[in-house]
mmCIF file of C-alpha atoms and ligand atoms in Angstrom:
data_model
loop_
_atom_site.group_PDB
_atom_site.id
_atom_site.type_symbol
_atom_site.label_atom_id
_atom_site.label_comp_id
_atom_site.label_asym_id
_atom_site.label_seq_id
_atom_site.Cartn_x
_atom_site.Cartn_y
_atom_site.Cartn_z
ATOM 1 C CA MET A 194 -31.187 4.688 -6.924
ATOM 2 C CA SER A 195 -30.691 6.672 -3.766
ATOM 3 C CA ILE A 196 -31.978 5.096 -0.117
ATOM 4 C CA GLY A 197 -31.201 5.764 3.468
ATOM 5 C CA GLU A 198 -28.424 5.700 5.644
ATOM 6 C CA PHE A 199 -30.203 2.464 7.428
ATOM 7 C CA ASP A 200 -30.410 0.764 4.410
ATOM 8 C CA LEU A 201 -26.875 1.104 3.483
ATOM 9 C CA VAL A 202 -25.466 -0.066 6.898
ATOM 10 C CA GLU A 203 -28.308 -2.989 6.302
ATOM 11 C CA GLN A 204 -27.090 -3.045 2.984
ATOM 12 C CA ILE A 205 -23.309 -2.924 3.236
ATOM 13 C CA ARG A 206 -24.141 -6.304 6.946
ATOM 14 C CA ARG A 207 -25.636 -8.295 4.488
ATOM 15 C CA LEU A 208 -22.528 -7.895 1.822
ATOM 16 C CA ALA A 209 -19.759 -7.448 4.788
ATOM 17 C CA SER A 210 -17.025 -10.229 4.886
ATOM 18 C CA ASP A 211 -17.113 -12.695 8.578
ATOM 19 C CA ARG A 212 -14.482 -15.266 10.083
ATOM 20 C CA PRO A 213 -14.975 -17.078 13.527
ATOM 21 C CA ASP A 214 -13.559 -14.931 15.540
ATOM 22 C CA VAL A 215 -16.345 -11.800 15.271
ATOM 23 C CA VAL A 216 -18.066 -12.821 18.105
ATOM 24 C CA LEU A 217 -20.646 -10.055 17.423
ATOM 25 C CA GLY A 218 -20.200 -8.326 14.075
ATOM 26 C CA ILE A 219 -21.765 -5.480 12.675
ATOM 27 C CA GLY A 220 -25.765 -4.150 14.474
ATOM 28 C CA ASP A 221 -24.649 -3.396 18.002
ATOM 29 C CA ASP A 222 -22.121 -0.379 19.409
ATOM 30 C CA ALA A 223 -19.272 -2.024 19.316
ATOM 31 C CA ALA A 224 -17.838 -4.931 17.657
ATOM 32 C CA LEU A 225 -16.936 -7.915 20.345
ATOM 33 C CA VAL A 226 -13.507 -9.944 18.262
ATOM 34 C CA ALA A 227 -11.945 -13.273 20.293
ATOM 35 C CA PRO A 228 -7.856 -11.999 19.810
ATOM 36 C CA PRO A 229 -5.894 -15.078 19.638
ATOM 37 C CA PRO A 230 -4.108 -15.818 22.760
ATOM 38 C CA GLY A 231 -0.329 -15.069 22.805
ATOM 39 C CA MET A 232 -0.232 -12.762 19.904
ATOM 40 C CA GLN A 233 0.331 -9.103 19.920
ATOM 41 C CA LEU A 234 -2.309 -7.229 18.525
ATOM 42 C CA ALA A 235 -1.209 -4.805 15.056
ATOM 43 C CA LEU A 236 -4.102 -1.883 15.047
ATOM 44 C CA SER A 237 -3.331 0.740 11.893
ATOM 45 C CA THR A 238 -5.892 3.075 9.772
ATOM 46 C CA ASP A 239 -5.108 4.477 6.026
ATOM 47 C CA THR A 240 -7.646 7.474 4.370
ATOM 48 C CA LEU A 241 -8.690 7.781 1.011
ATOM 49 C CA ASN A 242 -10.107 11.309 -0.081
ATOM 50 C CA SER A 243 -11.591 10.901 -3.340
ATOM 51 C CA GLY A 244 -9.717 14.031 -5.659
ATOM 52 C CA VAL A 245 -6.981 13.327 -2.660
ATOM 53 C CA HIS A 246 -5.954 9.735 -3.264
ATOM 54 C CA PHE A 247 -8.346 9.123 -6.310
ATOM 55 C CA PRO A 248 -9.553 10.970 -8.970
ATOM 56 C CA ALA A 249 -13.291 11.095 -8.627
ATOM 57 C CA GLU A 250 -13.806 9.531 -12.101
ATOM 58 C CA THR A 251 -12.712 5.785 -10.633
ATOM 59 C CA ALA A 252 -15.168 2.861 -10.138
ATOM 60 C CA PRO A 253 -16.396 2.257 -7.634
ATOM 61 C CA PHE A 254 -14.649 -1.454 -7.651
ATOM 62 C CA ALA A 255 -11.589 -0.060 -7.292
ATOM 63 C CA ILE A 256 -11.899 2.343 -4.934
ATOM 64 C CA GLY A 257 -13.465 -0.794 -2.370
ATOM 65 C CA TRP A 258 -11.089 -2.334 -2.956
ATOM 66 C CA LYS A 259 -7.898 0.144 -2.316
ATOM 67 C CA ALA A 260 -9.630 1.322 0.331
ATOM 68 C CA LEU A 261 -8.590 -1.996 2.354
ATOM 69 C CA ALA A 262 -5.730 -2.211 -0.173
ATOM 70 C CA VAL A 263 -3.820 0.388 1.170
ATOM 71 C CA ASN A 264 -4.286 -1.151 4.429
ATOM 72 C CA LEU A 265 -3.772 -4.375 4.649
ATOM 73 C CA SER A 266 -0.238 -3.311 2.528
ATOM 74 C CA ASP A 267 0.370 -1.923 6.258
ATOM 75 C CA MET A 268 -0.497 -5.266 7.898
ATOM 76 C CA ALA A 269 1.569 -6.874 5.478
ATOM 77 C CA ALA A 270 5.093 -4.856 6.144
ATOM 78 C CA MET A 271 4.364 -5.875 9.826
ATOM 79 C CA GLY A 272 4.809 -8.606 8.551
ATOM 80 C CA ALA A 273 1.403 -9.194 10.595
ATOM 81 C CA ILE A 274 -1.531 -11.467 10.140
ATOM 82 C CA PRO A 275 -4.470 -9.180 9.612
ATOM 83 C CA ALA A 276 -7.850 -10.168 11.473
ATOM 84 C CA TRP A 277 -10.551 -7.719 11.951
ATOM 85 C CA CYS A 278 -11.839 -3.607 10.582
ATOM 86 C CA THR A 279 -13.913 -1.136 10.201
ATOM 87 C CA LEU A 280 -15.752 0.582 7.231
ATOM 88 C CA SER A 281 -15.438 4.635 7.976
ATOM 89 C CA LEU A 282 -17.666 6.173 4.142
ATOM 90 C CA ALA A 283 -18.417 9.485 3.874
ATOM 91 C CA LEU A 284 -21.038 9.970 0.733
ATOM 92 C CA PRO A 285 -22.451 12.457 -1.236
ATOM 93 C CA ASP A 286 -25.390 10.679 -1.856
ATOM 94 C CA ALA A 287 -27.046 7.230 -0.794
ATOM 95 C CA ASP A 288 -26.123 5.225 -4.285
ATOM 96 C CA SER A 289 -26.825 1.770 -3.794
ATOM 97 C CA LEU A 290 -25.917 0.615 -7.460
ATOM 98 C CA TRP A 291 -22.663 2.585 -6.384
ATOM 99 C CA LEU A 292 -22.032 1.427 -3.048
ATOM 100 C CA SER A 293 -22.729 -2.454 -4.209
ATOM 101 C CA GLU A 294 -19.975 -2.010 -6.218
ATOM 102 C CA PHE A 295 -17.262 -0.298 -3.797
ATOM 103 C CA MET A 296 -18.720 -3.616 -2.038
ATOM 104 C CA ARG A 297 -17.608 -5.921 -4.481
ATOM 105 C CA GLY A 298 -14.447 -4.750 -4.379
ATOM 106 C CA PHE A 299 -14.024 -4.571 -0.843
ATOM 107 C CA GLY A 300 -15.325 -7.563 -0.336
ATOM 108 C CA THR A 301 -12.827 -9.674 -2.830
ATOM 109 C CA LEU A 302 -10.258 -8.918 -1.472
ATOM 110 C CA ALA A 303 -11.299 -8.518 2.834
ATOM 111 C CA ARG A 304 -12.144 -12.082 1.772
ATOM 112 C CA ARG A 305 -8.845 -13.036 0.042
ATOM 113 C CA HIS A 306 -6.821 -12.481 3.031
ATOM 114 C CA GLN A 307 -10.120 -13.780 6.131
ATOM 115 C CA VAL A 308 -10.245 -10.284 6.486
ATOM 116 C CA ALA A 309 -13.830 -9.467 8.381
ATOM 117 C CA LEU A 310 -15.959 -6.482 8.185
ATOM 118 C CA ALA A 311 -17.477 -5.671 11.496
ATOM 119 C CA GLY A 312 -18.410 -2.327 12.586
ATOM 120 C CA GLY A 313 -18.281 0.901 10.769
ATOM 121 C CA ASP A 314 -19.782 4.705 9.764
ATOM 122 C CA THR A 315 -21.926 5.389 7.724
ATOM 123 C CA THR A 316 -22.352 9.538 6.933
ATOM 124 C CA ARG A 317 -23.053 12.218 4.788
ATOM 125 C CA GLY A 318 -20.441 14.124 2.797
ATOM 126 C CA PRO A 319 -17.692 14.482 -0.180
ATOM 127 C CA LEU A 320 -16.909 10.795 -0.324
ATOM 128 C CA SER A 321 -14.108 9.592 1.744
ATOM 129 C CA ILE A 322 -12.937 6.133 3.120
ATOM 130 C CA GLY A 323 -11.398 5.642 6.259
ATOM 131 C CA VAL A 324 -10.547 1.685 6.868
ATOM 132 C CA HIS A 325 -9.367 0.392 10.540
ATOM 133 C CA ILE A 326 -7.154 -2.192 10.273
ATOM 134 C CA ILE A 327 -6.468 -4.807 13.062
ATOM 135 C CA GLY A 328 -4.074 -7.711 12.901
ATOM 136 C CA PHE A 329 -2.042 -9.834 15.669
ATOM 137 C CA VAL A 330 1.942 -10.826 15.450
ATOM 138 C CA PRO A 331 3.799 -13.293 17.664
ATOM 139 C CA PRO A 332 4.938 -11.162 20.191
ATOM 140 C CA GLY A 333 8.717 -9.743 19.033
ATOM 141 C CA LEU A 334 8.705 -10.777 15.426
ATOM 142 C CA ALA A 335 7.235 -7.991 14.004
ATOM 143 C CA LEU A 336 8.552 -6.163 11.558
ATOM 144 C CA ARG A 337 9.890 -2.628 12.404
ATOM 145 C CA ARG A 338 11.323 0.257 11.398
ATOM 146 C CA ASP A 339 13.733 0.814 13.182
ATOM 147 C CA ALA A 340 15.650 -2.523 13.173
ATOM 148 C CA ALA A 341 18.071 -1.834 10.131
ATOM 149 C CA GLN A 342 21.385 -2.869 10.630
ATOM 150 C CA VAL A 343 24.532 -1.493 8.892
ATOM 151 C CA GLY A 344 25.687 -2.916 6.055
ATOM 152 C CA ASP A 345 22.133 -4.179 5.485
ATOM 153 C CA ASP A 346 21.067 -6.196 1.509
ATOM 154 C CA ILE A 347 17.703 -3.274 0.713
ATOM 155 C CA TRP A 348 15.064 -5.158 -1.494
ATOM 156 C CA VAL A 349 12.367 -4.878 -2.424
ATOM 157 C CA SER A 350 9.308 -7.027 -3.721
ATOM 158 C CA GLY A 351 7.258 -6.785 -7.463
ATOM 159 C CA HIS A 352 8.004 -3.672 -10.116
ATOM 160 C CA LEU A 353 7.813 -0.072 -9.206
ATOM 161 C CA GLY A 354 6.793 2.661 -10.923
ATOM 162 C CA ASP A 355 3.924 1.425 -12.778
ATOM 163 C CA ALA A 356 1.394 3.003 -10.726
ATOM 164 C CA ALA A 357 3.210 6.400 -10.795
ATOM 165 C CA ALA A 358 3.122 6.082 -14.457
ATOM 166 C CA ALA A 359 -0.264 5.211 -14.604
ATOM 167 C CA LEU A 360 -1.607 8.620 -12.794
ATOM 168 C CA SER A 361 0.803 10.064 -15.087
ATOM 169 C CA LEU A 362 -0.973 9.196 -18.346
ATOM 170 C CA TRP A 363 -4.324 9.645 -16.271
ATOM 171 C CA ARG A 364 -3.247 13.009 -15.685
ATOM 172 C CA ALA A 365 -2.260 13.757 -19.404
ATOM 173 C CA ASP A 366 -5.101 12.067 -20.073
ATOM 174 C CA GLN A 367 -3.594 9.255 -22.093
ATOM 175 C CA ALA A 368 -4.153 5.466 -22.837
ATOM 176 C CA ILE A 369 -3.079 4.116 -19.715
ATOM 177 C CA PRO A 370 -2.276 0.331 -20.488
ATOM 178 C CA ASP A 371 -4.433 -2.252 -18.340
ATOM 179 C CA ALA A 372 -1.706 -3.812 -16.999
ATOM 180 C CA LEU A 373 -0.054 0.072 -15.663
ATOM 181 C CA ARG A 374 -4.045 0.691 -14.477
ATOM 182 C CA SER A 375 -5.181 -1.997 -12.341
ATOM 183 C CA ARG A 376 -1.534 -1.535 -10.176
ATOM 184 C CA LEU A 377 -2.947 2.284 -9.990
ATOM 185 C CA GLU A 378 -6.547 1.124 -8.988
ATOM 186 C CA CYS A 379 -5.920 -2.680 -7.715
ATOM 187 C CA PRO A 380 -2.384 -2.603 -5.927
ATOM 188 C CA THR A 381 -1.436 -6.013 -4.655
ATOM 189 C CA PRO A 382 -0.612 -6.292 -0.496
ATOM 190 C CA ARG A 383 2.025 -8.523 -0.610
ATOM 191 C CA ILE A 384 0.432 -10.331 2.961
ATOM 192 C CA ALA A 385 2.359 -13.424 2.134
ATOM 193 C CA LEU A 386 5.769 -11.958 1.994
ATOM 194 C CA GLY A 387 5.037 -10.210 4.728
ATOM 195 C CA GLN A 388 4.912 -12.968 7.154
ATOM 196 C CA ALA A 389 7.280 -15.169 5.218
ATOM 197 C CA LEU A 390 9.951 -12.207 6.024
ATOM 198 C CA ARG A 391 9.701 -12.664 9.842
ATOM 199 C CA GLY A 392 12.552 -14.153 11.244
ATOM 200 C CA ILE A 393 14.435 -13.231 8.057
ATOM 201 C CA ALA A 394 14.144 -9.246 7.680
ATOM 202 C CA HIS A 395 15.921 -6.497 10.261
ATOM 203 C CA ALA A 396 13.126 -3.218 9.618
ATOM 204 C CA ALA A 397 10.492 -3.427 6.779
ATOM 205 C CA LEU A 398 7.682 -1.217 4.813
ATOM 206 C CA ASP A 399 5.270 -0.927 2.113
ATOM 207 C CA ILE A 400 6.391 1.524 -0.572
ATOM 208 C CA SER A 401 3.056 4.307 -0.759
ATOM 209 C CA ASP A 402 4.753 7.857 -0.982
ATOM 210 C CA GLY A 403 7.551 6.353 -3.089
ATOM 211 C CA LEU A 404 10.410 4.208 -2.529
ATOM 212 C CA LEU A 405 13.205 6.937 -1.937
ATOM 213 C CA ALA A 406 11.009 8.122 0.839
ATOM 214 C CA ASP A 407 10.012 5.545 2.312
ATOM 215 C CA LEU A 408 12.938 3.964 2.819
ATOM 216 C CA GLY A 409 14.043 7.530 4.106
ATOM 217 C CA HIS A 410 11.837 6.098 6.905
ATOM 218 C CA ILE A 411 13.064 3.071 7.523
ATOM 219 C CA CYS A 412 17.137 5.466 7.783
ATOM 220 C CA ALA A 413 15.532 8.192 10.352
ATOM 221 C CA ALA A 414 13.647 5.212 12.380
ATOM 222 C CA SER A 415 17.143 3.488 12.400
ATOM 223 C CA GLN A 416 19.499 6.361 11.847
ATOM 224 C CA LEU A 417 21.046 4.650 9.926
ATOM 225 C CA GLY A 418 21.826 5.013 5.838
ATOM 226 C CA ALA A 419 21.379 4.440 2.809
ATOM 227 C CA GLU A 420 23.402 3.435 -1.105
ATOM 228 C CA VAL A 421 20.785 2.915 -3.927
ATOM 229 C CA HIS A 422 22.047 1.818 -6.862
ATOM 230 C CA LEU A 423 18.527 2.714 -9.581
ATOM 231 C CA GLU A 424 19.494 0.494 -12.186
ATOM 232 C CA ASN A 425 18.662 -2.481 -10.604
ATOM 233 C CA LEU A 426 15.086 -1.555 -9.624
ATOM 234 C CA PRO A 427 13.080 -4.466 -10.696
ATOM 235 C CA THR A 428 10.607 -2.996 -13.753
ATOM 236 C CA SER A 429 7.952 -4.339 -14.907
ATOM 237 C CA SER A 430 7.650 -5.175 -18.361
ATOM 238 C CA ALA A 431 4.238 -3.391 -19.023
ATOM 239 C CA LEU A 432 6.437 0.264 -18.050
ATOM 240 C CA LEU A 433 9.234 -1.066 -19.952
ATOM 241 C CA ALA A 434 6.753 -0.992 -22.891
ATOM 242 C CA LEU A 435 5.754 2.945 -22.709
ATOM 243 C CA THR A 436 8.353 5.447 -24.182
ATOM 244 C CA VAL A 437 9.920 7.569 -21.854
ATOM 245 C CA ASP A 438 13.193 8.983 -21.582
ATOM 246 C CA THR A 439 14.944 6.849 -18.787
ATOM 247 C CA ASP A 440 15.025 9.329 -16.145
ATOM 248 C CA THR A 441 11.153 9.859 -16.725
ATOM 249 C CA ARG A 442 10.690 6.007 -15.632
ATOM 250 C CA LEU A 443 13.528 6.275 -13.052
ATOM 251 C CA GLN A 444 10.945 9.232 -10.996
ATOM 252 C CA TRP A 445 8.318 6.967 -11.051
ATOM 253 C CA GLN A 446 10.652 4.199 -10.149
ATOM 254 C CA ALA A 447 12.591 5.969 -7.305
ATOM 255 C CA SER A 448 9.825 8.475 -6.198
ATOM 256 C CA GLY A 449 6.186 8.274 -7.636
ATOM 257 C CA GLY A 450 3.875 6.694 -5.267
ATOM 258 C CA ASP A 451 1.509 3.535 -4.924
ATOM 259 C CA ASP A 452 3.398 0.672 -5.354
ATOM 260 C CA TYR A 453 2.005 -0.882 -1.998
ATOM 261 C CA GLU A 454 5.003 -3.008 -2.629
ATOM 262 C CA LEU A 455 7.184 -3.707 -0.017
ATOM 263 C CA CYS A 456 11.138 -2.749 1.140
ATOM 264 C CA PHE A 457 12.622 -4.680 3.028
ATOM 265 C CA THR A 458 16.682 -5.416 4.628
ATOM 266 C CA ALA A 459 18.766 -8.174 5.489
ATOM 267 C CA ALA A 460 21.734 -9.237 6.516
ATOM 268 C CA PRO A 461 24.201 -10.677 3.092
ATOM 269 C CA CYS A 462 23.196 -14.506 5.463
ATOM 270 C CA GLN A 463 19.986 -13.896 4.046
ATOM 271 C CA ARG A 464 20.081 -13.878 0.149
ATOM 272 C CA THR A 465 19.811 -17.764 -0.775
ATOM 273 C CA ALA A 466 17.252 -18.121 2.044
ATOM 274 C CA ILE A 467 14.869 -14.651 -0.411
ATOM 275 C CA ALA A 468 15.740 -15.747 -3.691
ATOM 276 C CA ARG A 469 14.061 -19.342 -2.254
ATOM 277 C CA LEU A 470 11.117 -17.244 -1.098
ATOM 278 C CA ALA A 471 11.000 -15.330 -3.663
ATOM 279 C CA ASP A 472 10.300 -18.537 -5.905
ATOM 280 C CA THR A 473 7.972 -20.152 -3.063
ATOM 281 C CA LEU A 474 5.693 -16.958 -3.831
ATOM 282 C CA ALA A 475 6.119 -16.372 -7.044
ATOM 283 C CA LEU A 476 7.328 -12.488 -7.427
ATOM 284 C CA PRO A 477 10.160 -11.133 -7.964
ATOM 285 C CA LEU A 478 12.867 -10.085 -4.906
ATOM 286 C CA THR A 479 15.144 -7.673 -6.226
ATOM 287 C CA ARG A 480 18.497 -5.767 -4.380
ATOM 288 C CA ILE A 481 18.479 -2.614 -4.693
ATOM 289 C CA GLY A 482 21.164 -1.602 -2.319
ATOM 290 C CA GLN A 483 23.345 -1.401 1.332
ATOM 291 C CA ILE A 484 22.249 0.232 4.277
ATOM 292 C CA GLN A 485 24.982 2.521 5.976
ATOM 293 C CA ALA A 486 26.151 4.165 8.440
ATOM 294 C CA THR A 487 26.265 7.562 7.044
ATOM 295 C CA PRO A 488 22.991 9.846 7.070
ATOM 296 C CA SER A 489 20.759 10.285 4.384
ATOM 297 C CA ILE A 490 20.013 8.490 0.562
ATOM 298 C CA ARG A 491 21.796 8.689 -1.662
ATOM 299 C CA PRO A 492 20.069 6.917 -5.249
ATOM 300 C CA PHE A 493 23.110 6.703 -8.217
ATOM 301 C CA TYR A 494 22.440 5.414 -11.694
ATOM 302 C CA ARG A 495 24.951 3.458 -13.081
ATOM 303 C CA ASN A 496 27.820 5.150 -10.492
ATOM 304 C CA HIS A 497 26.715 8.222 -10.625
ATOM 305 C CA PRO A 498 24.553 10.033 -8.417
ATOM 306 C CA TRP A 499 21.066 10.696 -8.850
ATOM 307 C CA GLN A 500 19.016 14.045 -8.290
ATOM 308 C CA PRO A 501 14.789 13.143 -7.760
ATOM 309 C CA ARG A 502 12.764 15.765 -9.023
ATOM 310 C CA GLN A 503 11.026 15.269 -5.532
ATOM 311 C CA ALA A 504 11.331 14.137 -2.259
ATOM 312 C CA GLY A 505 8.151 12.221 -2.002
ATOM 313 C CA HIS A 506 4.515 12.412 -1.670
ATOM 314 C CA GLU A 507 3.651 14.434 1.790
ATOM 315 C CA HIS A 508 0.088 15.390 3.257
ATOM 316 C CA PHE A 509 -0.853 19.518 4.080
ATOM 317 C CA CYS A 510 2.558 20.360 1.501
ATOM 318 C CA GLU A 511 2.052 23.873 0.869
ATOM 319 C CA ASP A 512 4.765 24.113 -2.312
ATOM 320 C CA LYS A 513 1.770 23.670 -5.626
ATOM 321 C CA SER A 514 4.640 22.699 -8.050
ATOM 322 C CA ASP A 515 3.980 18.797 -9.225
ATOM 323 C CA ALA A 516 5.611 17.074 -5.777
ATOM 324 C CA CYS A 517 2.095 18.417 -4.182
ATOM 325 C CA LYS A 518 -0.544 18.023 -6.914
ATOM 326 C CA ALA A 519 -1.927 15.184 -6.220
ATOM 327 C CA PRO A 520 -1.699 11.874 -4.330
ATOM 328 C CA LEU A 521 -1.292 13.401 -1.826
ATOM 329 C CA ARG A 522 -0.729 11.158 1.210
HETATM 330 P P1 ADP B 10 -24.414 4.402 16.416
HETATM 331 O O1 ADP B 10 -24.518 5.471 16.006
HETATM 332 O O2 ADP B 10 -24.790 3.728 17.437
HETATM 333 O O3 ADP B 10 -22.651 4.037 16.240
HETATM 334 P P2 ADP B 10 -24.777 3.082 13.774
HETATM 335 O O4 ADP B 10 -26.081 3.372 12.992
HETATM 336 O O5 ADP B 10 -23.296 4.276 13.287
HETATM 337 O O6 ADP B 10 -25.084 3.534 15.123
HETATM 338 O O7 ADP B 10 -24.294 2.030 12.905
HETATM 339 C C1 ADP B 10 -24.954 0.512 13.722
HETATM 340 C C2 ADP B 10 -24.525 -0.607 13.775
HETATM 341 O O8 ADP B 10 -23.935 -0.187 11.845
HETATM 342 C C3 ADP B 10 -23.025 -0.721 14.199
HETATM 343 O O9 ADP B 10 -22.830 -1.630 14.377
HETATM 344 C C4 ADP B 10 -22.079 -0.723 13.249
HETATM 345 O O10 ADP B 10 -20.632 -0.533 13.729
HETATM 346 C C5 ADP B 10 -21.961 -0.890 11.411
HETATM 347 N N1 ADP B 10 -21.855 0.483 10.919
HETATM 348 C C6 ADP B 10 -22.219 1.598 10.128
HETATM 349 N N2 ADP B 10 -21.824 1.860 9.004
HETATM 350 C C7 ADP B 10 -20.796 1.136 8.856
HETATM 351 C C8 ADP B 10 -20.227 0.857 7.716
HETATM 352 N N3 ADP B 10 -19.870 1.685 7.239
HETATM 353 N N4 ADP B 10 -19.279 0.278 6.937
HETATM 354 C C9 ADP B 10 -19.686 -1.126 8.689
HETATM 355 N N5 ADP B 10 -20.430 -1.402 9.900
HETATM 356 C C10 ADP B 10 -21.225 -0.155 9.689
HETATM 357 MG MG1 MG B 11 -23.958 3.625 18.988
#
C-alpha cells in the first residue's frame, strides 16, 4: 500500500517507543529530553545503506532490528546506558506494509533496551537508514579505545565469525543455517556487558569490521600492539558444523565483520571478576591474547604466525578485490 509522507510519519509516531524522560517526542521541530543530572552524554550515529550494509532482499523486520542494533552496540562498547534515538529514513517508495515490519524490528529492540524514538526525518531515495543514538554514562567511567595498558588480557564476548559465514553463504547462494542467519540479520548488542565492564575493563570497542581490524583501533589509540592466539577464538556450534577448511573459518572469525561482539582489554587481576560476569550474564567471555608495547597486531594460530587475507572492511576502498566487495561499513 502506497501512502504519503505525512501518513508515513504518523505511522512511525504510532509505533514509536517512548520513555518518561522524553518531554516532547515526535511532532515538533525538535524533541526535548531531560538527561539525568551529573551524567555525561554519549552520542553516536550509524547508517545502513541497502546493498552496502545489507543485501537488498533482506526482510524489513531484520533491517529495522539491525539499524538500531548497530547503534546500541556502540553504546555498549562505551559502557553507556542508551536512552534516546532519532531515525533518518530514505525510502524508495511509501510502502506501509514494509514500514510496519521495519518498525516492528526496530521497536522490538528499542523496547527491550528502553530506548525512545524521539524524532527523525523521512525522505524519498534509495533505501537508507540513519540512526542517531544518545545515552549516558557516569563521568570518567566510559570504556574508551585509548586506555589499553601493556600486559592487559584481550577478551571477546560471545562467538565470532557467524555473521561473516552467513554472508559468505548468502553470496554463494547456498542455504544458510538459521543460527547463522539470525546472527547476521539480528545481532545482539551487548548492552548489559558494556555497563558491567565499567571499572573492570581498560579499553573496549564493538567488533563491526572484523576482530583484527577493530583490535587495531584499540592498539593505535593506545599506542600499543597485541598478540592474538586464534586457536582460542570462541566458535559457535553452528559455525563448527559447517564443512569448511580451518583457514576459511579463521578468516571469517578474525577478519569478517558484523559480529557486534565486544572486544575489551583488562588487567590479569580481573580474570576472576570477568569469569563471574560471564556466569551472571550467561555469555561466553574468552581470553584471546595480550596487549604488548611493540606496535602492530600479531595473530598466531597454534604458535605459527597467521596471515589474514583481508584486514577488515573499509569504506571507499579503491581495490575491487574480495576485501572491498561489501559489506563496506
Ligand atoms: P520538519 O520538516 O519541520 O523537520 P518533518 O515533517 O520532517 O518536520 O517531521 C515532523 C515530525 O516527525 C518531527 O518531529 C520529526 O522529528 C518526526 N519525524 C519525521 N520523520 C521521522 C522518522 N523517520 N522517525 C521518527 N520521527 C520522524
Ligand atoms: Mg521543522
